[in-house]
């Protein structure tokens, strides 16, 4: 499905290019959230520019846990790894920094960096 979308966007279809650009933005948002989840699970600091997003995300996690009667406040490292690799690509300008952040959080969580 991703290949077909990229192929369509490489042609003259402006709608397909816009759709691909939107999916890249959505993938970035999802991968940023996964990084936050892993950093929280590993009990390591997020980069300074994500401190506010981390606090908001943590509040949402705790609120969800309280409304469901307690229990876990996040996904397992394994589930986050699976979600990371199932998520599509991001803009190349964002890729390297995200990958480094993801691998750092994986190492701190004691999870294998390679799937």
Tab-separated table of C-alpha atoms in Angstrom:
chain	number	residue	atom	x	y	z
A	1	UNK	CA	0.000	0.000	0.000
A	2	UNK	CA	2.843	2.393	0.871
A	3	UNK	CA	4.663	1.523	-2.333
A	4	UNK	CA	1.556	2.201	-4.404
A	5	UNK	CA	1.056	5.565	-2.667
A	6	UNK	CA	4.686	6.543	-3.317
A	7	UNK	CA	4.408	5.439	-6.928
A	8	UNK	CA	1.251	7.506	-7.428
A	9	UNK	CA	2.901	10.534	-5.787
A	10	UNK	CA	5.896	10.261	-8.097
A	11	UNK	CA	3.631	10.910	-11.051
A	12	UNK	CA	1.650	13.992	-11.908
A	13	UNK	CA	-1.151	13.418	-9.403
A	14	UNK	CA	-1.154	16.411	-7.014
A	15	UNK	CA	-3.746	14.715	-4.824
A	16	UNK	CA	-1.499	11.699	-4.368
A	17	UNK	CA	1.450	13.956	-3.434
A	18	UNK	CA	-0.647	15.801	-0.869
A	19	UNK	CA	-1.887	12.514	0.566
A	20	UNK	CA	1.683	11.193	0.818
A	21	UNK	CA	2.859	14.403	2.518
A	22	UNK	CA	0.010	14.095	5.026
A	23	UNK	CA	0.936	10.484	5.758
A	24	UNK	CA	4.549	11.511	6.392
A	25	UNK	CA	3.355	14.109	8.906
A	26	UNK	CA	1.148	11.514	10.602
A	27	UNK	CA	4.031	9.036	10.739
A	28	UNK	CA	6.242	11.678	12.350
A	29	UNK	CA	3.610	12.392	14.992
A	30	UNK	CA	3.241	8.682	15.743
A	31	UNK	CA	6.997	8.065	15.958
A	32	UNK	CA	7.430	11.060	18.259
A	33	UNK	CA	4.775	9.586	20.558
A	34	UNK	CA	6.474	6.190	20.495
A	35	UNK	CA	9.760	7.827	21.485
A	36	UNK	CA	8.027	9.573	24.376
A	37	UNK	CA	6.467	6.293	25.514
A	38	UNK	CA	9.822	4.502	25.399
A	39	UNK	CA	11.620	7.306	27.220
A	40	UNK	CA	8.973	7.266	29.937
A	41	UNK	CA	9.128	3.466	30.202
A	42	UNK	CA	12.945	3.563	30.372
A	43	UNK	CA	12.816	6.424	32.895
A	44	UNK	CA	15.150	8.618	30.853
A	45	UNK	CA	14.882	12.277	29.960
A	46	UNK	CA	13.389	13.339	26.672
A	47	UNK	CA	15.209	16.003	24.669
A	48	UNK	CA	14.557	19.471	26.114
A	49	UNK	CA	12.402	20.554	23.171
A	50	UNK	CA	9.971	17.710	23.968
A	51	UNK	CA	9.641	18.369	27.719
A	52	UNK	CA	6.209	19.986	27.399
A	53	UNK	CA	4.928	17.242	25.071
A	54	UNK	CA	6.246	14.615	27.478
A	55	UNK	CA	4.480	16.205	30.433
A	56	UNK	CA	1.187	16.397	28.519
A	57	UNK	CA	1.554	12.809	27.305
A	58	UNK	CA	2.325	11.574	30.816
A	59	UNK	CA	-0.727	13.370	32.213
A	60	UNK	CA	-2.889	11.706	29.534
A	61	UNK	CA	-1.428	8.287	30.397
A	62	UNK	CA	-2.050	8.746	34.111
A	63	UNK	CA	-5.560	10.055	33.517
A	64	UNK	CA	-6.378	7.056	31.333
A	65	UNK	CA	-4.975	4.685	33.958
A	66	UNK	CA	-7.028	6.309	36.708
A	67	UNK	CA	-10.236	6.254	34.675
A	68	UNK	CA	-9.757	2.558	33.923
A	69	UNK	CA	-9.243	1.692	37.574
A	70	UNK	CA	-5.462	1.815	37.780
A	71	UNK	CA	-2.982	-0.566	36.284
A	72	UNK	CA	-0.515	0.005	33.530
A	73	UNK	CA	0.041	3.515	32.201
A	74	UNK	CA	1.667	2.542	28.931
A	75	UNK	CA	2.467	-0.087	26.326
A	76	UNK	CA	5.218	-2.651	26.714
A	77	UNK	CA	8.575	-2.068	25.043
A	78	UNK	CA	7.812	-4.964	22.683
A	79	UNK	CA	4.507	-3.394	21.618
A	80	UNK	CA	6.230	-0.042	21.066
A	81	UNK	CA	8.965	-1.670	18.974
A	82	UNK	CA	6.350	-3.403	16.834
A	83	UNK	CA	4.451	-0.148	16.422
A	84	UNK	CA	7.662	1.701	15.467
A	85	UNK	CA	8.500	-0.710	12.668
A	86	UNK	CA	4.890	-0.850	11.452
A	87	UNK	CA	4.756	2.930	11.144
A	88	UNK	CA	5.614	4.309	7.734
A	89	UNK	CA	8.488	6.597	6.818
A	90	UNK	CA	9.095	10.185	7.890
A	91	UNK	CA	10.732	13.078	6.059
A	92	UNK	CA	14.455	12.455	5.610
A	93	UNK	CA	15.244	15.634	7.586
A	94	UNK	CA	13.617	14.053	10.673
A	95	UNK	CA	14.728	10.464	10.178
A	96	UNK	CA	18.240	10.376	11.691
A	97	UNK	CA	17.365	12.274	14.868
A	98	UNK	CA	14.298	10.091	15.444
A	99	UNK	CA	16.242	6.868	14.870
A	100	UNK	CA	18.964	7.949	17.316
A	101	UNK	CA	16.365	8.873	19.941
A	102	UNK	CA	14.524	5.583	19.453
A	103	UNK	CA	17.714	3.504	19.768
A	104	UNK	CA	18.810	5.437	22.870
A	105	UNK	CA	15.446	4.750	24.534
A	106	UNK	CA	15.571	1.074	23.524
A	107	UNK	CA	19.023	0.649	25.031
A	108	UNK	CA	17.932	2.356	28.255
A	109	UNK	CA	14.860	0.112	28.405
A	110	UNK	CA	17.038	-2.961	27.920
A	111	UNK	CA	15.243	-3.900	24.699
A	112	UNK	CA	17.056	-5.139	21.600
A	113	UNK	CA	17.678	-2.361	19.055
A	114	UNK	CA	17.210	-4.635	16.031
A	115	UNK	CA	13.980	-6.364	15.168
